[in-house]
PDB file of C-alpha atoms and ligand atoms in Angstrom:
ATOM      1  CA  MET I   1      -0.287  -0.161  -0.162  1.00  0.00           C
ATOM      2  CA  SER I   2       1.932   3.241  -1.200  1.00  0.00           C
ATOM      3  CA  SER I   3       2.496   6.034   1.508  1.00  0.00           C
ATOM      4  CA  GLY I   4       0.629   8.102  -0.828  1.00  0.00           C
ATOM      5  CA  TRP I   5       3.758  10.411  -0.508  1.00  0.00           C
ATOM      6  CA  GLU I   6       6.559  11.842  -2.707  1.00  0.00           C
ATOM      7  CA  ILE I   7       9.295  13.760  -3.624  1.00  0.00           C
ATOM      8  CA  ARG I   8       9.339  17.053  -5.609  1.00  0.00           C
ATOM      9  CA  MET I   9      11.497  19.692  -5.954  1.00  0.00           C
ATOM     10  CA  SER I  10      10.972  23.459  -4.373  1.00  0.00           C
ATOM     11  CA  ASN I  11      11.294  25.913  -7.241  1.00  0.00           C
ATOM     12  CA  SER I  12      11.279  28.742  -5.618  1.00  0.00           C
ATOM     13  CA  LYS I  13      14.006  27.051  -3.150  1.00  0.00           C
ATOM     14  CA  GLY I  14      15.976  24.604  -5.503  1.00  0.00           C
ATOM     15  CA  ILE I  15      15.349  21.999  -2.923  1.00  0.00           C
ATOM     16  CA  PRO I  16      13.300  18.826  -2.725  1.00  0.00           C
ATOM     17  CA  TYR I  17      10.436  18.251  -0.273  1.00  0.00           C
ATOM     18  CA  TYR I  18       8.420  15.783   1.203  1.00  0.00           C
ATOM     19  CA  PHE I  19       4.194  15.925   0.010  1.00  0.00           C
ATOM     20  CA  ASN I  20       1.535  13.561   0.566  1.00  0.00           C
ATOM     21  CA  ALA I  21      -1.028  13.392  -2.798  1.00  0.00           C
ATOM     22  CA  ALA I  22      -3.769  11.680  -0.160  1.00  0.00           C
ATOM     23  CA  THR I  23      -3.358  14.255   2.793  1.00  0.00           C
ATOM     24  CA  LYS I  24      -1.949  16.832   0.901  1.00  0.00           C
ATOM     25  CA  GLN I  25       1.046  17.389   3.740  1.00  0.00           C
ATOM     26  CA  SER I  26       3.995  18.718   2.822  1.00  0.00           C
ATOM     27  CA  SER I  27       7.441  18.478   5.047  1.00  0.00           C
ATOM     28  CA  TRP I  28      11.311  19.933   4.387  1.00  0.00           C
ATOM     29  CA  ASP I  29      12.136  16.814   6.314  1.00  0.00           C
ATOM     30  CA  ALA I  30      11.484  12.829   5.765  1.00  0.00           C
ATOM     31  CA  PRO I  31       8.760  11.383   6.711  1.00  0.00           C
ATOM     32  CA  SER I  32       9.531   9.733  10.011  1.00  0.00           C
ATOM     33  CA  GLU I  33       7.642   6.696   9.087  1.00  0.00           C
ATOM     34  CA  LEU I  34       8.845   5.893   6.943  1.00  0.00           C
ATOM     35  CA  SER I  35      12.821   4.000   6.101  1.00  0.00           C
ATOM     36  CA  GLU I  36      15.860   5.278   4.577  1.00  0.00           C
ATOM     37  CA  ASP I  37      14.781   2.320   1.612  1.00  0.00           C
ATOM     38  CA  GLN I  38      10.914   3.600   1.207  1.00  0.00           C
ATOM     39  CA  ILE I  39      12.371   7.499   0.758  1.00  0.00           C
ATOM     40  CA  LYS I  40      14.440   6.456  -1.988  1.00  0.00           C
ATOM     41  CA  SER I  41      11.664   3.604  -3.450  1.00  0.00           C
ATOM     42  CA  LEU I  42       9.871   7.534  -3.017  1.00  0.00           C
ATOM     43  CA  PRO I  43       7.641   8.818  -6.730  1.00  0.00           C
ATOM     44  CA  GLY I  44      10.823  11.851  -7.251  1.00  0.00           C
ATOM     45  CA  SER I  45      13.331   9.694  -5.017  1.00  0.00           C
ATOM     46  CA  GLN I  46      16.254  11.177  -7.862  1.00  0.00           C
ATOM     47  CA  HIS I  47      15.476  15.199  -6.514  1.00  0.00           C
ATOM     48  CA  LEU I  48      17.592  13.568  -3.491  1.00  0.00           C
ATOM     49  CA  SER I  49      21.213  14.421  -4.008  1.00  0.00           C
ATOM     50  CA  GLY I  50      22.799  11.414  -4.742  1.00  0.00           C
ATOM     51  CA  GLY I  51      20.243   9.769  -6.245  1.00  0.00           C
ATOM     52  CA  SER I  52      19.877   8.510  -9.719  1.00  0.00           C
ATOM     53  CA  SER I  53      19.834  11.857 -11.731  1.00  0.00           C
ATOM     54  CA  GLY I  54      23.332  13.232 -10.321  1.00  0.00           C
ATOM     55  CA  GLY I  55      24.768  10.055  -8.675  1.00  0.00           C
ATOM     56  CA  VAL I  56      26.773   8.963  -5.254  1.00  0.00           C
ATOM     57  CA  GLY I  57      27.892  11.997  -3.849  1.00  0.00           C
ATOM     58  CA  THR I  58      26.069  14.717  -5.974  1.00  0.00           C
ATOM     59  CA  ILE I  59      25.408  17.444  -4.463  1.00  0.00           C
ATOM     60  CA  THR I  60      23.915  20.918  -6.213  1.00  0.00           C
ATOM     61  CA  ALA I  61      25.215  25.131  -5.356  1.00  0.00           C
ATOM     62  CA  SER I  62      25.256  28.260  -6.503  1.00  0.00           C
ATOM     63  CA  HIS I  63      28.420  30.588  -6.165  1.00  0.00           C
ATOM     64  CA  LEU I  64      29.291  34.033  -5.811  1.00  0.00           C
ATOM     65  CA  LEU I  65      32.652  35.070  -7.692  1.00  0.00           C
ATOM     66  CA  VAL I  66      34.773  38.254  -7.081  1.00  0.00           C
ATOM     67  CA  LYS I  67      37.917  38.041  -9.542  1.00  0.00           C
ATOM     68  CA  HIS I  68      41.409  39.985  -8.579  1.00  0.00           C
ATOM     69  CA  LYS I  69      43.938  40.639 -11.403  1.00  0.00           C
ATOM     70  CA  ASP I  70      45.965  36.978  -9.978  1.00  0.00           C
ATOM     71  CA  SER I  71      42.757  34.748 -10.765  1.00  0.00           C
ATOM     72  CA  ARG I  72      43.320  32.234 -13.417  1.00  0.00           C
ATOM     73  CA  ARG I  73      40.628  34.365 -16.192  1.00  0.00           C
ATOM     74  CA  THR I  74      40.901  38.139 -15.702  1.00  0.00           C
ATOM     75  CA  SER I  75      37.940  38.448 -17.627  1.00  0.00           C
ATOM     76  CA  SER I  76      34.863  38.196 -17.051  1.00  0.00           C
ATOM     77  CA  TRP I  77      31.009  38.318 -18.363  1.00  0.00           C
ATOM     78  CA  LYS I  78      31.209  42.463 -16.274  1.00  0.00           C
ATOM     79  CA  GLU I  79      34.757  43.090 -17.861  1.00  0.00           C
ATOM     80  CA  MET I  80      37.810  42.777 -20.047  1.00  0.00           C
ATOM     81  CA  ASN I  81      40.955  42.911 -17.805  1.00  0.00           C
ATOM     82  CA  ILE I  82      40.162  42.874 -13.757  1.00  0.00           C
ATOM     83  CA  THR I  83      42.543  44.950 -12.028  1.00  0.00           C
ATOM     84  CA  ARG I  84      41.288  44.820  -8.392  1.00  0.00           C
ATOM     85  CA  THR I  85      43.883  42.803  -5.781  1.00  0.00           C
ATOM     86  CA  LYS I  86      42.618  39.693  -3.796  1.00  0.00           C
ATOM     87  CA  GLU I  87      42.887  42.185  -0.636  1.00  0.00           C
ATOM     88  CA  GLU I  88      39.956  44.211  -2.660  1.00  0.00           C
ATOM     89  CA  ALA I  89      38.113  41.239  -3.763  1.00  0.00           C
ATOM     90  CA  THR I  90      37.943  40.406  -0.803  1.00  0.00           C
ATOM     91  CA  ASP I  91      36.444  43.450   0.562  1.00  0.00           C
ATOM     92  CA  ILE I  92      34.432  43.567  -1.867  1.00  0.00           C
ATOM     93  CA  LEU I  93      32.395  40.065  -1.333  1.00  0.00           C
ATOM     94  CA  ARG I  94      32.781  40.746   2.405  1.00  0.00           C
ATOM     95  CA  GLU I  95      30.333  43.178   1.776  1.00  0.00           C
ATOM     96  CA  TYR I  96      28.110  40.768  -0.054  1.00  0.00           C
ATOM     97  CA  GLN I  97      28.294  38.462   2.918  1.00  0.00           C
ATOM     98  CA  ALA I  98      27.088  40.912   4.746  1.00  0.00           C
ATOM     99  CA  GLN I  99      23.098  42.127   2.621  1.00  0.00           C
ATOM    100  CA  VAL I 100      23.188  38.727   1.875  1.00  0.00           C
ATOM    101  CA  GLY I 101      22.623  37.493   5.519  1.00  0.00           C
ATOM    102  CA  ASN I 102      20.992  33.885   5.931  1.00  0.00           C
ATOM    103  CA  SER I 103      18.873  34.509   2.529  1.00  0.00           C
ATOM    104  CA  ARG I 104      19.073  32.670  -0.386  1.00  0.00           C
ATOM    105  CA  GLU I 105      17.150  35.209  -2.287  1.00  0.00           C
ATOM    106  CA  LYS I 106      19.605  38.016  -1.453  1.00  0.00           C
ATOM    107  CA  PHE I 107      22.215  36.091  -2.847  1.00  0.00           C
ATOM    108  CA  GLU I 108      20.399  34.571  -5.751  1.00  0.00           C
ATOM    109  CA  GLU I 109      19.972  38.193  -6.381  1.00  0.00           C
ATOM    110  CA  LEU I 110      23.780  39.669  -5.766  1.00  0.00           C
ATOM    111  CA  ALA I 111      25.269  36.500  -7.546  1.00  0.00           C
ATOM    112  CA  SER I 112      22.976  37.546 -10.381  1.00  0.00           C
ATOM    113  CA  ILE I 113      24.437  41.346 -10.658  1.00  0.00           C
ATOM    114  CA  HIS I 114      27.496  40.537  -9.151  1.00  0.00           C
ATOM    115  CA  SER I 115      29.658  37.948  -9.781  1.00  0.00           C
ATOM    116  CA  ASP I 116      31.918  36.952 -11.984  1.00  0.00           C
ATOM    117  CA  CYS I 117      31.622  33.977 -12.909  1.00  0.00           C
ATOM    118  CA  SER I 118      29.094  32.979 -16.279  1.00  0.00           C
ATOM    119  CA  SER I 119      26.967  31.111 -13.853  1.00  0.00           C
ATOM    120  CA  HIS I 120      25.786  34.648 -12.451  1.00  0.00           C
ATOM    121  CA  SER I 121      22.730  33.487 -15.374  1.00  0.00           C
ATOM    122  CA  GLN I 122      21.144  31.419 -13.642  1.00  0.00           C
ATOM    123  CA  LYS I 123      21.508  33.324 -10.307  1.00  0.00           C
ATOM    124  CA  GLY I 124      25.054  31.433  -9.519  1.00  0.00           C
ATOM    125  CA  ASN I 125      23.580  27.584  -9.832  1.00  0.00           C
ATOM    126  CA  LEU I 126      26.398  25.614 -11.232  1.00  0.00           C
ATOM    127  CA  GLY I 127      23.833  22.735 -11.466  1.00  0.00           C
ATOM    128  CA  PRO I 128      24.685  19.242  -9.623  1.00  0.00           C
ATOM    129  CA  PHE I 129      28.388  18.147  -9.461  1.00  0.00           C
ATOM    130  CA  SER I 130      30.157  15.616  -8.032  1.00  0.00           C
ATOM    131  CA  LYS I 131      33.462  15.084  -6.459  1.00  0.00           C
ATOM    132  CA  GLY I 132      37.105  15.181  -8.456  1.00  0.00           C
ATOM    133  CA  GLN I 133      35.215  18.331 -10.882  1.00  0.00           C
ATOM    134  CA  MET I 134      35.270  21.211  -8.995  1.00  0.00           C
ATOM    135  CA  GLN I 135      38.538  23.282  -7.911  1.00  0.00           C
ATOM    136  CA  LYS I 136      39.289  21.472  -4.600  1.00  0.00           C
ATOM    137  CA  PRO I 137      39.070  24.425  -2.095  1.00  0.00           C
ATOM    138  CA  PHE I 138      35.847  24.675  -3.698  1.00  0.00           C
ATOM    139  CA  GLU I 139      35.159  21.324  -3.625  1.00  0.00           C
ATOM    140  CA  ASP I 140      35.901  20.817  -0.274  1.00  0.00           C
ATOM    141  CA  ALA I 141      33.855  23.631   0.967  1.00  0.00           C
ATOM    142  CA  ALA I 142      30.736  22.928  -1.207  1.00  0.00           C
ATOM    143  CA  PHE I 143      30.866  19.203   0.242  1.00  0.00           C
ATOM    144  CA  ALA I 144      31.386  20.553   3.652  1.00  0.00           C
ATOM    145  CA  LEU I 145      27.717  22.325   3.437  1.00  0.00           C
ATOM    146  CA  GLN I 146      24.336  21.128   5.019  1.00  0.00           C
ATOM    147  CA  VAL I 147      21.486  22.295   1.957  1.00  0.00           C
ATOM    148  CA  GLY I 148      20.891  26.023   2.894  1.00  0.00           C
ATOM    149  CA  GLU I 149      23.970  26.643   3.632  1.00  0.00           C
ATOM    150  CA  PHE I 150      26.629  29.494   2.726  1.00  0.00           C
ATOM    151  CA  SER I 151      30.199  29.246   3.086  1.00  0.00           C
ATOM    152  CA  ASP I 152      32.062  31.303   4.643  1.00  0.00           C
ATOM    153  CA  ILE I 153      34.768  32.993   1.937  1.00  0.00           C
ATOM    154  CA  ILE I 154      36.739  30.323   0.015  1.00  0.00           C
ATOM    155  CA  SER I 155      39.376  31.289  -2.296  1.00  0.00           C
ATOM    156  CA  THR I 156      40.793  29.136  -5.806  1.00  0.00           C
ATOM    157  CA  ASP I 157      42.492  30.002  -8.589  1.00  0.00           C
ATOM    158  CA  SER I 158      39.574  31.600  -9.967  1.00  0.00           C
ATOM    159  CA  GLY I 159      38.706  34.277  -7.071  1.00  0.00           C
ATOM    160  CA  VAL I 160      36.950  34.794  -3.909  1.00  0.00           C
ATOM    161  CA  HIS I 161      33.461  33.091  -3.480  1.00  0.00           C
ATOM    162  CA  ILE I 162      31.033  32.301  -1.098  1.00  0.00           C
ATOM    163  CA  ILE I 163      28.545  29.187  -1.981  1.00  0.00           C
ATOM    164  CA  LEU I 164      25.396  28.302  -1.305  1.00  0.00           C
ATOM    165  CA  ARG I 165      24.469  24.920  -1.343  1.00  0.00           C
ATOM    166  CA  THR I 166      21.100  24.037  -2.809  1.00  0.00           C
ATOM    167  CA  ALA I 167      20.458  19.859  -3.107  1.00  0.00           C
TER     168      ALA I 167
HETATM  169  C1  4DH A   1      32.130  25.507 -13.709  1.00  0.00           C
HETATM  170  N1  4DH A   1      32.187  26.700 -14.254  1.00  0.00           N
HETATM  171  N2  4DH A   1      30.087  26.510 -14.319  1.00  0.00           N
HETATM  172  C2  4DH A   1      29.143  27.506 -15.001  1.00  0.00           C
HETATM  173  C3  4DH A   1      28.491  27.678 -15.232  1.00  0.00           C
HETATM  174  C4  4DH A   1      27.078  26.897 -14.651  1.00  0.00           C
HETATM  175  C5  4DH A   1      26.285  26.486 -14.979  1.00  0.00           C
HETATM  176  C6  4DH A   1      25.845  28.029 -16.091  1.00  0.00           C
HETATM  177  C7  4DH A   1      26.580  28.396 -16.272  1.00  0.00           C
HETATM  178  C8  4DH A   1      27.335  28.497 -15.664  1.00  0.00           C
HETATM  179  C9  4DH A   1      30.583  28.550 -15.093  1.00  0.00           C
HETATM  180  C10 4DH A   1      31.786  27.923 -14.673  1.00  0.00           C
HETATM  181  C11 4DH A   1      33.003  28.505 -14.250  1.00  0.00           C
HETATM  182  O1  4DH A   1      34.368  27.766 -14.322  1.00  0.00           O
HETATM  183  N3  4DH A   1      32.983  29.803 -14.998  1.00  0.00           N
HETATM  184  C12 4DH A   1      34.367  30.607 -14.629  1.00  0.00           C
HETATM  185  C13 4DH A   1      34.436  30.906 -13.084  1.00  0.00           C
HETATM  186  C14 4DH A   1      34.471  30.128 -11.941  1.00  0.00           C
HETATM  187  N4  4DH A   1      35.717  29.336 -11.048  1.00  0.00           N
HETATM  188  C15 4DH A   1      34.859  28.923 -10.926  1.00  0.00           C
HETATM  189  C16 4DH A   1      35.959  27.641  -9.841  1.00  0.00           C
HETATM  190  C17 4DH A   1      34.958  26.840  -8.964  1.00  0.00           C
HETATM  191  C18 4DH A   1      33.453  26.380  -9.325  1.00  0.00           C
HETATM  192  C19 4DH A   1      32.749  27.684  -9.801  1.00  0.00           C
HETATM  193  C20 4DH A   1      33.848  28.739 -10.959  1.00  0.00           C
HETATM  194  N5  4DH A   1      33.756  29.412 -11.911  1.00  0.00           N
HETATM  195  C21 4DH A   1      34.309  31.932 -15.781  1.00  0.00           C
HETATM  196  O2  4DH A   1      33.720  31.835 -15.713  1.00  0.00           O
HETATM  197  O3  4DH A   1      35.783  32.725 -15.558  1.00  0.00           O
END
């Protein structure tokens, strides 16, 4: 007998939630009455990180990148030749961090406007990725996050970043 539960993807938050079509209940957390195996067998389980769509150990994250003169690529969709220093880039990103607080909406707004990554066009969303795909400092920080959590400022060869894990 089906429990009526299914897993859906929240478009506004970009993270999965549990919905029961019979009772119309919805919850960000897995229903306590379901076992791990039952959850993995629910309709929509591919939305769970590590589901069939992304493979084992796949997460989804967004980021806001500020490049500097020592970045691997010193141009972006915004600027042909980025000359700010790493210290200046970090100060800029700290200001964005203060404006974002814990707001995903504000983060996406600022990433869309200010991120020096071409993912700015997707509100900073990089899509799903597994270990071994991103620069190591970025991967380490992103995989250490819980879904919905922001990283502190981290540095890669591309510049300085703030990461939000979304799935
Ligand atoms: C890894 N990646 N994904 C996208 C992307 C994803 C979805 C939609 C559009 C662009 C862009 C990039 C990328 O490497 N962008 C670079 C900057 C950059 N360097 C990164 C290092 C780690 C993670 C993300 C990063 N983004 C650029 O534009 O110069």
